[in-house]
Amino acid sequence: MEGFHALIFLIILLYVISTAQYATLGIQPAASDRAALLSFKSLVDDDPFGALSSWNNGSLHYCRWRGVSCGRHHPDRVTALDLKSLRLAGLISPAVANLTFLQRIDLSDNMLDRSIPEEVGSLRRLRYLNLSVNSLGGTIPSSLGNCSNLRLLNLRGNNLNGEIPPTLSRLSGLRDLLLNQNMLQGTIPDSLGNLSSLVVLSLDNNNLSGAIPPSFGSFLSLKTLAIQSTSLTGTIPPTLANLSSLNMLLLRQNKLHGEIPHFAELPFLSRLDCSYNYLSGTIPISLGRLSSLEYLSLGMNNLTGEIPPTLYNLSSLKTLELPYNQLEGTLPSDIGNALPNLQVFRMYNNQLEGRIPASLSNASKLNHLELSANAFHGTIPSSLGALQSLSWLALAINRLEARKPNEWSFITALTNCTSLRVLDLGDNLLQGMMPKSIFNLSTSLNILALANNHISGIIPTEIEKLINLTVLDVSGSDLRGTIPIEISHLWKLQRLDLSDNMLSGEIPPTLGNLTLMDKLYLGSNEFEGAIPPTLSNMLMLELLNLSNNRLSGSIPREVLSLSSLTNFLDLSHNLLNGSLPLEVGNLINIGTLDLSNNRLSGEIPDTIGKCTILEILYLENNLFQGSIPSSISNSRGLKALDLSKNFYSGQIPAFLEELPDLKYLNLSFNSFEGPVPMKGVFKNVSEVSLIGNPKLCGGIPELHLPKCTSDVFAVKHHYDYKLKII
Ligand SMILES: *[C@@H]1O[C@H](CO)[C@@H](O)[C@H](O)[C@H]1NC(C)=O
Ligand SMILES: *[C@@H]1O[C@H](CO)[C@@H](O)[C@H](O)[C@H]1NC(C)=O
Ligand SMILES: *[C@@H]1O[C@H](CO)[C@@H](O)[C@H](O)[C@H]1NC(C)=O
Ligand SMILES: *[C@@H]1O[C@H](CO)[C@@H](O)[C@H](O)[C@H]1NC(C)=O
Ligand SMILES: *[C@@H]1O[C@H](CO)[C@@H](O)[C@H](O)[C@H]1NC(C)=O
Ligand SMILES: *[C@@H]1O[C@H](CO)[C@@H](O)[C@H](O)[C@H]1NC(C)=O
Ligand SMILES: *[C@@H]1O[C@H](CO)[C@@H](O)[C@H](O)[C@H]1NC(C)=O
Ligand SMILES: *[C@@H]1O[C@H](CO)[C@@H](O)[C@H](O)[C@H]1NC(C)=O
Ligand SMILES: *[C@@H]1O[C@H](CO)[C@@H](O)[C@H](O)[C@H]1NC(C)=O
Ligand SMILES: *[C@@H]1O[C@H](CO)[C@@H](O)[C@H](O)[C@H]1NC(C)=O
Ligand SMILES: *[C@@H]1O[C@H](CO)[C@@H](O)[C@H](O)[C@H]1NC(C)=O
Ligand SMILES: *[C@@H]1O[C@H](CO)[C@@H](O)[C@H](O)[C@H]1NC(C)=O
């Protein structure tokens, strides 16, 4: 009986306590929870999965509505609202604030918009608020600073703007604060440093300015600090180097300057990313103390000096990226033994020198090795062939040598790398015949770039074995012979660059079978014969350069029908003859058209006026005649026009002075006559050349042309007048 009385007493006591709580907080009891939920539902204007369809069913208690949980001690009070990923659209009702027992709100990954109701700030019991991945706008309510029990505040991936309210610094129990991927502005409040329980702080992808508050050095439990892609300036506060629990420090892509601070021993730091900033000075020796570091990225800065040897103590490193700095010195010969876990090693665009260490092959999981644009010399170590995972090998723009055939043996070794996708050895000192073994490289190879070396011999027919090639660049070498028809079997090719060699014979018509081709460069060789009309099958072709060859015959109208050509079409310096086909007007997206230095004749077809995006038109040194078609005035963006050394006649059309961007006009050595316009490009002698047209007159005095007789003026005025009427 004693026990029973005690129990009754306890129940009564609990009731008194809870009602007292209602009384003190001025909150109406349980009955209104249902009304608040219905208010929430009423402002959801799209619910494609019918998630809230149970939310009005008279027979079902609201504590059993989908996503609603109620308390154990207060069975009528809503404690959690879990409605994530239901594509709910509409706004969040301020009435949720009436659910005073709420501990948890998860409305993440919906399509809720408008602002976060200020009233949410009155939810004193709230521990978890996840509104991430919605379309919420407006500012973060400063009242959230009143939710003193909040452990998690996740507002990631909304359209929140305004500043971070300093009141958030009152949330002393907050462990996770995620405000990333919004449009927050202003500076980060220094007082956030008071959030001494923080474990995760992410402010990535906002428009924050100002500096990182030094007070952030007091987050002794912080594991992740992510402030990337904001616009922060200032230096990295040295205090951050003391955050002893830190796991990840991510400061990529800001405008931070100054030196990288000296790090204390941070036993848990595994990821450090300060890339894409304006950091200068040397890499601190103290980085060598970060014994758990797996990922170190300091690229795209202005770091100088040598790589501190202590970095090679970091045997856990998997990724080491220091590209685009001004680092000097050599790589240690035992690097592969010191960093046995290395997978990604990116050092391109620095001033490193010395040899490529053969020991890299001991980092057996290495898959990206990118050392381009440095000053490495010596031969390429064959040991790289032992790297089973190697997929990306970029050693371009160095002084690497292969003079004797055995110095090419690395290629044979690389045939063991069955995952190789990219091999870029361009701009080095590789000489001699392309070793046949190159065609035994993995069929997974996508990019083979050997440009600007001294590779001689022919392109072997075995090239067809590299069936996965999308890019083949052997430009700027000493290749001879013809293009093997087998190249046409590389059906995935998107870019083929054979320019600047001594290749000869005809361009194989079967090249047209390469229908994914995007850029085709065959310029500066000794190709002859006609341009194959089949090239017009390359329906994705953006750029075609066949210049500086001995191609003859007329320009195939089919090729001019490639409306995909946007970049440029360069057929200059050949022996092409005949007239320019009307189809030139199909090049509606072309930016540069260079047909200069051929034997083209006849008039320029009016259809050229359909090339409205044309910026550069070079037709000089041909046999063209007639007048300049007025349709050219449709190319409003024309910047350069060269018609020199032809047989053009008639007056210089006045529309040329109206083209706003025209900065280069060469009409010399033709038979133009009459007055020279005075405005636009004609105002500046350095932008216009008219010599060798004896019948021209007028123009600005600096042109030193004879004065025009009055009746010629009259003609010009008349023309001007007509043009204006049009
Ligand atoms: C929420 O509470 C306020 C004030 O206590 C009251 O005026 C309002 O009607 C309530 N809203 C709903 C939907 O219950
Ligand atoms: C109410 O809910 C019960 C149980 O889920 C269901 O069987 C009934 O059809 C619902 N009634 C209405 C009117 O939606
Ligand atoms: C919050 O919501 C997002 C999106 O649904 C989810 O990825 C995340 O795990 C949730 N929880 C926390 C603790 O942020
Ligand atoms: C909640 O926060 C706001 C803004 O920070 C403040 O003005 C208000 O007094 C607070 N409300 C309560 C009940 O503490
Ligand atoms: C919060 O931080 C500010 C500035 O960093 C400091 O002046 C203030 O005393 C701190 N407040 C609390 C409650 O710790
Ligand atoms: C970022 O903020 C600056 C002012 O601090 C403002 O001028 C700029 O327009 C903002 N950019 C975006 C994308 O909101
Ligand atoms: C880092 O912590 C050490 C000891 O914990 C302290 O002596 C030093 O002043 C701190 N440095 C910074 C920059 O806060
Ligand atoms: C890089 O540093 C050099 C001097 O060390 C300085 O002259 C240069 O302006 C810096 N460049 C950038 C982009 O900060
Ligand atoms: C780290 O590297 C330096 C220089 O290479 C060396 O003197 C030192 O003993 C190394 N420390 C550890 C802990 O390996
Ligand atoms: C490549 O593989 C062959 C045969 O499997 C082997 O003899 C050779 O040593 C390997 N080369 C390298 C560099 O690992
Ligand atoms: C071509 O590459 C793709 C993906 O890069 C790969 O799945 C495929 O196996 C490769 N084909 C050959 C013949 O290696
Ligand atoms: C090119 O394509 C045509 C027809 O699509 C086919 O007959 C011919 O064999 C192909 N030639 C080559 C070299 O692939």
Short mmCIF file of N, CA and C and ligand atoms in Angstrom, two decimals, residues 278 302 304 326, ligand 8:
data_model
loop_
_atom_site.label_atom_id
_atom_site.label_comp_id
_atom_site.label_asym_id
_atom_site.label_seq_id
_atom_site.Cartn_x
_atom_site.Cartn_y
_atom_site.Cartn_z
N TYR A 278 45.65 32.63 -52.09
CA TYR A 278 46.81 33.43 -52.48
C TYR A 278 47.91 33.26 -51.43
N ASN A 302 50.78 30.57 -54.06
CA ASN A 302 51.99 31.25 -54.49
C ASN A 302 53.13 30.80 -53.57
N THR A 304 56.52 29.17 -52.27
CA THR A 304 57.87 29.18 -52.83
C THR A 304 58.78 28.25 -52.03
N GLN A 326 55.30 27.89 -56.86
CA GLN A 326 56.64 28.15 -57.41
C GLN A 326 57.66 27.33 -56.65
C1 LIG B 8 53.57 35.65 -55.77
O1 LIG B 8 54.71 35.99 -55.00
C2 LIG B 8 55.61 36.85 -55.64
C3 LIG B 8 56.80 37.07 -54.73
O2 LIG B 8 57.05 35.96 -53.96
C4 LIG B 8 54.91 38.16 -55.93
O3 LIG B 8 55.77 39.00 -56.64
C5 LIG B 8 53.67 37.89 -56.76
O4 LIG B 8 52.96 39.07 -56.95
C6 LIG B 8 52.77 36.88 -56.09
N1 LIG B 8 51.68 36.55 -56.96
C7 LIG B 8 50.44 36.44 -56.54
C8 LIG B 8 49.43 36.08 -57.57
O5 LIG B 8 50.12 36.59 -55.39
#
